[in-house]
Amino acid sequence: MLEVGQTEKSAISPGPRTQLRHPSSIRCRFCVPKARRQSSLPPIGCLLLSILPFFIPCATRGAEPIRYVVNLTAPETHLVQVTMSIPDASPGTKIQIPAWNCLYQIRDFVKDVQDLKADCDGQPAELDRLDQNTWSGPRRTCGTLAFHYLAFENTDGPFDSMLNSHHAFLNLAMVLFYLPLERNRPVQVKFKVAMGWKLASLLEGAGDEFRAADYDQLVDSPVEAGHFQDFSYRQTLPDSAPGAVESKSATIRVIIDGDSGDYSSSHILSSLEKITAEETSLMQDLPFSRYTFILHFPREGGSTGGMEHGNGAAIAVAAADNRNSHGYLESVAAHELFHAWNVKRIRPQRLEPVDYINGNDTRDLWFCEGVTNSYAQLTLLRSELIDRDAFYRRLASAIQILQSHNSRGFQSAETSGREAWLEKYSDYNRSPRSISYYNKGELLGYLLDLGIRQAGRNRAGLDDVMRRLNQDFARQGRFYTMNDLNAIIAQLAPAFDMNRFLAEDVRGTQELNYSTYLEYAGLRLTTQATGSPAQGFFATRNARGLLQVDSIDGGSDAERAGLLPGDVLIKADGNPLPAGSVAGLPPWRAGQAVELQVRRGGGKHVVKFRVGADQEISYQIDEDPLASREQLRVREGWLRGVTNPSAGKP
Ligand SMILES: [Zn+2]
């Protein structure tokens, strides 16, 4: 997922075919799905139930599907009417609603649920509340146990749900309960929409009815309903793509909800075609038969950014940004599409099985999100949506962002990922408290790529690592661990010290050695210190429209001169500061001697001091005109996405 800028917060929703492992009945036999299993464990079956009760993924494949009816026909109320029907329900059947999804934040979706009722074979049935998110049904068997409730959905953005008179966008984990003991039971969902609305889903189905293999797949598929525009094109893999790929061709569907004056569909389709061609070619894989971009261009309100799903992505870009064509949409689309591999299918063990109540261990996000950021920028470069100068500027900017966070001295990239769950607290996001695993992870992705290429004279790069992870884990239905990643890199680039990289750069907090890695590619990093004026205090207009000091910077000349919080500013350098004026303080320069007349208590005081200076360090990356052939080999390999398997052989 991706929010605005480089210091995004995070999260993801479950993988496309994940399985809940839980103690279960012994009805199933050898039903461990091939799709997903522990990376280091051999396949296990029900014979092991008694000794490995917590690894049993069997449960209820083959059972009658859970049926949901989602009624969106009262959009002006923001109330989604839901009926959840469970055939052959056991006594005391439990239902539960997630506390989180999409964002790595416990958001208590139960807060939006109201008027929950149940009936057993058409007769009203009692409900027990077991905890905040969990209820149990009647203590008798029901041919059909049905739950009826309303869900209030009134927040725009790719991580949320909205039902209003304009449209509906649903993150289904916010709307639909699951059976905690049968989460891998197949599901069907039918939508009822307002007259004239169209409906789009990432799920398989037809008309207004869709199906999913299980709850995890269901809620990895957002739904859009309204008056959107609908485009599609075919993406094919070149015949030269090796390996047993799922498919050589897929439909890329583009759903756009926005004012037609705010975007150019031909421009968007042209960009997306370059991005999908580049990334599927890079991965030599089309792991889906259909991939859907759901694009929103809101004129106001709602969060912006992107949210990845196994077979699509939901992206929101402010209409004004899109009109001005800053390339943000392309960056987000390249990021989210790469997630179709990195995190959705190339999936760390620690994110599985998804714990919808308590959250998961997210320490690997530097790789899931950060390296996805690296590939988003490399994709834009390699598909010629940006040029090399722009790529170098973005890389230098990413360095500047990390170096401006003093918290890099105590929070590692791994810890930043582990603490993603704290991002819902604004204090946590301050630069003295936390770094971004998107930001440092992106830099680690570049350094890792350069390190691997340099160690093997560009015989292999991170591209090969991603393809191996895809081949050995994603396509085999296995999750990976950092040990697995380490082993692949050891095979591809034995001379690269991945243990040191993990210990010092991923789990450690020492400064990243940018210059050394960039030099592998004949690139030079230079810095320039610039001073920006720092007046030493902060003032806002009070209720009477006068500028009043809110706070003083400790150690500033203004503090030493005796300026105090609460001082009302009357004159600056002899010029009056009238109440309600739109003009503020003069544009002082660093080092300038200034004079303020202030009112304090009943008297007037004059305070004289010098404006200080904040030092900012900016970074620049340039190509070394004297780069050696070896350096050029690494540079061209990295920027163009090629390796030379025969390089260096006699
Ligand atoms: Zn992401």
Coordinates of N, CA, C and O in Angstrom, one line a residue, residues 219-325:
V219 N -12.2 -10.8 1.1 CA -12.0 -9.5 1.6 C -10.7 -8.9 0.9 O -10.3 -7.8 1.3
D220 N -10.1 -9.7 0.1 CA -8.9 -9.1 -0.7 C -9.5 -8.5 -2.0 O -8.7 -8.3 -3.0
S221 N -10.8 -8.4 -2.1 CA -11.4 -7.9 -3.4 C -12.4 -6.8 -3.1 O -13.6 -7.0 -2.8
P222 N -11.9 -5.6 -3.2 CA -12.8 -4.4 -3.0 C -13.9 -4.4 -4.1 O -13.7 -5.0 -5.2
V223 N -14.9 -3.6 -3.8 CA -16.1 -3.5 -4.7 C -16.3 -2.1 -5.0 O -16.3 -1.2 -4.1
E224 N -16.5 -1.7 -6.3 CA -16.9 -0.4 -6.7 C -18.3 -0.4 -7.3 O -18.6 -1.3 -8.2
A225 N -19.2 0.5 -6.9 CA -20.5 0.5 -7.6 C -20.8 2.0 -7.8 O -20.5 2.9 -7.0
G226 N -21.4 2.3 -9.0 CA -21.7 3.7 -9.3 C -21.8 3.9 -10.8 O -22.2 3.0 -11.5
H227 N -21.2 5.0 -11.2 CA -21.3 5.4 -12.6 C -19.9 5.5 -13.2 O -19.6 6.4 -14.0
F228 N -19.0 4.6 -12.9 CA -17.6 4.6 -13.3 C -17.5 4.4 -14.8 O -18.4 3.9 -15.5
Q229 N -16.3 4.8 -15.3 CA -15.9 4.4 -16.7 C -15.1 3.1 -16.6 O -14.4 2.8 -15.6
D230 N -15.2 2.3 -17.7 CA -14.7 1.0 -17.6 C -13.8 0.8 -18.9 O -14.3 0.8 -20.0
F231 N -12.5 0.5 -18.7 CA -11.6 0.3 -19.9 C -10.9 -1.1 -19.7 O -10.8 -1.6 -18.5
S232 N -10.4 -1.6 -20.7 CA -9.5 -2.8 -20.5 C -8.6 -2.9 -21.7 O -8.8 -2.4 -22.8
Y233 N -7.5 -3.7 -21.5 CA -6.6 -4.0 -22.5 C -5.9 -5.4 -22.2 O -6.1 -5.8 -21.1
R234 N -5.3 -6.0 -23.2 CA -4.6 -7.3 -22.9 C -3.2 -7.1 -22.7 O -2.5 -6.3 -23.3
Q235 N -2.7 -7.8 -21.7 CA -1.2 -7.8 -21.5 C -0.7 -9.2 -21.8 O -1.3 -10.2 -21.2
T236 N 0.3 -9.3 -22.6 CA 0.8 -10.6 -22.9 C 2.3 -10.7 -22.5 O 3.0 -9.7 -22.4
L237 N 2.7 -11.9 -22.3 CA 4.1 -12.1 -22.0 C 4.8 -12.5 -23.3 O 4.2 -13.2 -24.1
P238 N 6.1 -12.1 -23.5 CA 6.8 -12.5 -24.7 C 7.0 -14.0 -24.7 O 7.0 -14.6 -23.6
D239 N 7.0 -14.6 -25.9 CA 7.2 -16.0 -26.0 C 8.4 -16.5 -25.4 O 8.6 -17.6 -25.0
S240 N 9.4 -15.5 -25.3 CA 10.7 -15.9 -24.7 C 10.7 -16.1 -23.2 O 11.6 -16.6 -22.6
A241 N 9.6 -15.7 -22.6 CA 9.5 -15.8 -21.1 C 9.6 -17.2 -20.7 O 8.8 -18.1 -21.1
P242 N 10.6 -17.5 -19.9 CA 10.9 -18.9 -19.5 C 10.0 -19.4 -18.4 O 9.3 -18.6 -17.8
G243 N 10.0 -20.7 -18.1 CA 9.3 -21.2 -17.0 C 7.9 -21.5 -17.3 O 7.3 -21.0 -18.2
A244 N 7.3 -22.2 -16.3 CA 5.9 -22.6 -16.5 C 5.0 -21.5 -15.9 O 4.7 -21.5 -14.8
V245 N 4.7 -20.5 -16.7 CA 3.9 -19.4 -16.2 C 2.4 -19.9 -16.2 O 2.0 -20.7 -16.9
E246 N 1.6 -19.2 -15.3 CA 0.2 -19.5 -15.2 C -0.5 -19.2 -16.6 O -1.3 -19.9 -17.0
S247 N -0.1 -18.1 -17.1 CA -0.8 -17.6 -18.3 C 0.1 -16.8 -19.1 O 1.0 -16.1 -18.6
K248 N 0.0 -16.7 -20.4 CA 0.8 -15.8 -21.2 C 0.0 -14.6 -21.6 O 0.5 -13.7 -22.3
S249 N -1.2 -14.5 -21.1 CA -2.0 -13.3 -21.5 C -3.1 -13.0 -20.3 O -3.6 -14.0 -19.7
A250 N -3.3 -11.8 -20.1 CA -4.2 -11.4 -19.0 C -5.0 -10.1 -19.5 O -4.5 -9.3 -20.2
T251 N -6.2 -10.0 -18.9 CA -6.9 -8.7 -19.1 C -6.6 -7.7 -18.0 O -6.7 -8.1 -16.9
I252 N -6.2 -6.5 -18.4 CA -6.0 -5.5 -17.4 C -7.2 -4.6 -17.5 O -7.5 -4.0 -18.6
R253 N -8.0 -4.5 -16.5 CA -9.2 -3.7 -16.4 C -9.0 -2.4 -15.7 O -8.3 -2.4 -14.6
V254 N -9.5 -1.3 -16.2 CA -9.2 0.0 -15.5 C -10.6 0.6 -15.3 O -11.3 1.0 -16.2
I255 N -11.0 0.8 -14.0 CA -12.2 1.4 -13.6 C -11.9 2.8 -13.1 O -11.1 2.9 -12.2
I256 N -12.6 3.8 -13.6 CA -12.3 5.2 -13.2 C -13.5 5.8 -12.7 O -14.5 5.9 -13.4
D257 N -13.5 6.3 -11.5 CA -14.5 7.1 -10.9 C -14.0 8.5 -10.6 O -13.2 8.7 -9.8
G258 N -14.5 9.4 -11.5 CA -14.0 10.8 -11.3 C -14.7 11.7 -12.4 O -15.4 11.2 -13.3
D259 N -14.5 13.0 -12.2 CA -15.1 13.9 -13.2 C -14.2 13.8 -14.5 O -13.0 13.9 -14.4
S260 N -14.9 13.7 -15.6 CA -14.1 13.5 -16.9 C -13.2 14.6 -17.2 O -12.2 14.4 -17.9
G261 N -13.4 15.8 -16.6 CA -12.5 16.9 -16.8 C -11.2 16.8 -16.0 O -10.3 17.6 -16.2
D262 N -11.2 15.8 -15.1 CA -10.0 15.7 -14.2 C -9.0 14.7 -14.6 O -8.0 14.5 -13.9
Y263 N -9.2 14.0 -15.7 CA -8.2 13.0 -16.2 C -8.3 12.8 -17.7 O -9.3 13.1 -18.3
S264 N -7.3 12.2 -18.2 CA -7.2 11.8 -19.6 C -7.1 10.3 -19.6 O -6.1 9.8 -19.2
S265 N -8.2 9.6 -20.0 CA -8.1 8.2 -20.0 C -7.0 7.6 -20.9 O -6.4 6.6 -20.7
S266 N -6.8 8.3 -22.1 CA -5.8 7.8 -23.0 C -4.4 7.9 -22.4 O -3.6 7.0 -22.5
H267 N -4.2 9.0 -21.6 CA -2.9 9.2 -20.9 C -2.7 8.1 -19.9 O -1.6 7.5 -19.8
I268 N -3.8 7.9 -19.1 CA -3.7 6.9 -18.0 C -3.4 5.5 -18.6 O -2.6 4.8 -18.1
L269 N -4.2 5.2 -19.6 CA -4.0 3.8 -20.2 C -2.6 3.6 -20.8 O -2.0 2.6 -20.7
S270 N -2.1 4.7 -21.4 CA -0.8 4.6 -22.0 C 0.2 4.4 -20.9 O 1.1 3.5 -21.1
S271 N 0.1 5.1 -19.8 CA 1.1 4.9 -18.7 C 0.9 3.5 -18.1 O 1.9 2.8 -17.9
L272 N -0.3 3.1 -17.9 CA -0.5 1.7 -17.2 C 0.0 0.6 -18.2 O 0.5 -0.4 -17.7
E273 N -0.2 0.8 -19.5 CA 0.3 -0.3 -20.4 C 1.8 -0.4 -20.3 O 2.4 -1.5 -20.3
K274 N 2.5 0.7 -20.1 CA 4.0 0.7 -20.0 C 4.3 0.0 -18.7 O 5.3 -0.8 -18.6
I275 N 3.6 0.3 -17.6 CA 3.9 -0.3 -16.3 C 3.7 -1.8 -16.2 O 4.5 -2.5 -15.8
T276 N 2.5 -2.2 -16.7 CA 2.2 -3.6 -16.7 C 3.1 -4.4 -17.6 O 3.6 -5.5 -17.2
A277 N 3.5 -3.8 -18.7 CA 4.4 -4.5 -19.6 C 5.8 -4.7 -19.0 O 6.4 -5.7 -19.0
E278 N 6.3 -3.6 -18.3 CA 7.6 -3.6 -17.7 C 7.6 -4.6 -16.5 O 8.6 -5.5 -16.4
E279 N 6.6 -4.6 -15.7 CA 6.7 -5.4 -14.5 C 6.4 -6.9 -14.8 O 7.1 -7.8 -14.2
T280 N 5.5 -7.2 -15.7 CA 5.3 -8.6 -16.0 C 6.5 -9.2 -16.8 O 6.9 -10.3 -16.6
S281 N 7.2 -8.3 -17.6 CA 8.4 -8.7 -18.3 C 9.5 -9.0 -17.2 O 10.3 -9.9 -17.3
L282 N 9.6 -8.1 -16.3 CA 10.7 -8.2 -15.2 C 10.5 -9.5 -14.5 O 11.4 -10.3 -14.3
M283 N 9.2 -9.8 -14.1 CA 9.0 -11.0 -13.3 C 8.8 -12.2 -14.2 O 8.7 -13.4 -13.7
Q284 N 8.7 -12.0 -15.5 CA 8.5 -13.1 -16.4 C 7.3 -14.0 -16.0 O 7.3 -15.2 -16.0
D285 N 6.2 -13.2 -15.7 CA 5.1 -13.9 -15.0 C 3.8 -13.1 -15.2 O 3.9 -11.9 -15.1
L286 N 2.7 -13.8 -15.4 CA 1.4 -13.2 -15.3 C 0.6 -14.1 -14.4 O 0.0 -15.0 -14.8
P287 N 0.6 -13.7 -13.1 CA 0.0 -14.7 -12.1 C -1.5 -14.6 -12.0 O -2.1 -15.2 -11.1
F288 N -2.1 -13.8 -12.9 CA -3.6 -13.6 -12.8 C -4.1 -13.6 -14.2 O -3.4 -13.3 -15.2
S289 N -5.4 -14.0 -14.4 CA -6.0 -13.9 -15.7 C -6.6 -12.5 -15.9 O -6.9 -12.1 -17.0
R290 N -6.9 -11.8 -14.8 CA -7.5 -10.5 -14.9 C -7.0 -9.7 -13.7 O -6.9 -10.2 -12.6
Y291 N -6.5 -8.4 -14.0 CA -6.1 -7.5 -12.9 C -6.8 -6.2 -13.1 O -6.9 -5.7 -14.2
T292 N -7.4 -5.7 -12.0 CA -8.2 -4.5 -12.1 C -7.7 -3.3 -11.3 O -7.4 -3.5 -10.1
F293 N -7.4 -2.2 -12.0 CA -7.1 -1.0 -11.3 C -8.4 -0.2 -11.0 O -9.2 0.0 -12.0
I294 N -8.8 0.1 -9.8 CA -9.9 0.9 -9.4 C -9.4 2.3 -9.1 O -8.7 2.4 -8.1
L295 N -9.6 3.3 -9.9 CA -9.0 4.6 -9.8 C -10.1 5.6 -9.3 O -11.2 5.7 -9.9
H296 N -9.8 6.4 -8.3 CA -10.6 7.5 -7.8 C -9.9 8.8 -7.9 O -8.7 8.8 -7.6
F297 N -10.5 9.8 -8.4 CA -9.9 11.1 -8.5 C -10.8 12.1 -7.7 O -11.5 13.0 -8.3
P298 N -10.8 12.1 -6.4 CA -11.6 12.9 -5.6 C -11.2 14.4 -5.7 O -10.1 14.7 -5.7
R299 N -12.3 15.3 -5.7 CA -12.0 16.7 -5.7 C -11.7 17.2 -4.3 O -11.1 18.2 -4.1
E300 N -12.3 16.5 -3.3 CA -12.0 16.9 -1.9 C -12.2 15.7 -1.0 O -13.0 14.8 -1.4
G301 N -11.5 15.7 0.1 CA -11.8 14.7 1.1 C -11.2 13.3 0.8 O -10.8 13.0 -0.3
G302 N -11.1 12.5 1.9 CA -10.7 11.1 1.7 C -9.2 11.0 1.6 O -8.5 12.0 1.2
S303 N -8.7 9.9 2.0 CA -7.2 9.7 1.9 C -6.9 9.3 0.5 O -7.7 8.8 -0.3
T304 N -5.6 9.6 0.1 CA -5.1 9.3 -1.2 C -4.0 8.3 -1.0 O -3.4 8.1 0.0
G305 N -3.7 7.6 -2.1 CA -2.7 6.6 -2.1 C -3.2 5.4 -2.8 O -4.2 5.4 -3.6
G306 N -2.6 4.2 -2.5 CA -3.0 3.0 -3.2 C -3.0 1.8 -2.2 O -2.3 1.8 -1.2
M307 N -3.9 0.9 -2.5 CA -4.0 -0.4 -1.7 C -4.0 -1.6 -2.6 O -4.8 -1.7 -3.5
E308 N -2.9 -2.4 -2.4 CA -2.8 -3.6 -3.3 C -3.7 -4.7 -2.9 O -4.1 -4.9 -1.7
H309 N -4.1 -5.5 -3.9 CA -4.8 -6.7 -3.7 C -4.2 -7.7 -4.7 O -3.5 -7.4 -5.6
G310 N -4.6 -9.0 -4.5 CA -4.0 -10.0 -5.3 C -4.2 -9.9 -6.8 O -3.4 -10.1 -7.6
N311 N -5.4 -9.4 -7.1 CA -5.8 -9.3 -8.5 C -6.2 -7.9 -8.9 O -7.0 -7.7 -9.8
G312 N -5.6 -6.9 -8.2 CA -6.0 -5.5 -8.5 C -5.5 -4.6 -7.5 O -4.7 -5.0 -6.6
A313 N -5.8 -3.3 -7.7 CA -5.4 -2.3 -6.7 C -6.4 -1.2 -6.7 O -7.1 -0.9 -7.8
A314 N -6.6 -0.6 -5.6 CA -7.5 0.6 -5.5 C -6.6 1.8 -5.2 O -5.7 1.8 -4.4
I315 N -6.8 2.8 -6.1 CA -5.9 4.0 -6.0 C -6.7 5.2 -6.0 O -7.6 5.4 -6.8
A316 N -6.4 6.2 -5.1 CA -7.0 7.5 -5.1 C -6.0 8.6 -5.3 O -5.0 8.6 -4.5
V317 N -6.2 9.5 -6.2 CA -5.3 10.6 -6.4 C -6.1 11.9 -6.5 O -7.2 11.9 -7.1
A318 N -5.8 12.9 -5.7 CA -6.5 14.1 -5.7 C -6.7 14.6 -7.1 O -5.7 14.6 -7.9
A319 N -7.9 15.1 -7.5 CA -8.2 15.5 -8.9 C -7.2 16.6 -9.3 O -6.7 16.6 -10.4
A320 N -6.9 17.5 -8.4 CA -6.0 18.6 -8.8 C -4.6 18.1 -9.1 O -4.0 18.5 -10.1
D321 N -4.1 17.1 -8.3 CA -2.8 16.5 -8.6 C -2.8 15.8 -10.0 O -1.8 15.8 -10.7
N322 N -3.9 15.1 -10.2 CA -4.0 14.4 -11.5 C -4.0 15.3 -12.7 O -3.4 15.1 -13.7
R323 N -4.8 16.4 -12.5 CA -4.9 17.4 -13.6 C -3.5 18.0 -14.0 O -3.1 18.2 -15.1
N324 N -2.7 18.2 -12.9 CA -1.4 18.8 -13.1 C -0.4 17.8 -13.5 O 0.8 18.1 -13.8
S325 N -0.8 16.5 -13.5 CA 0.1 15.4 -14.0 C 1.5 15.5 -13.4 O 2.5 15.6 -14.1

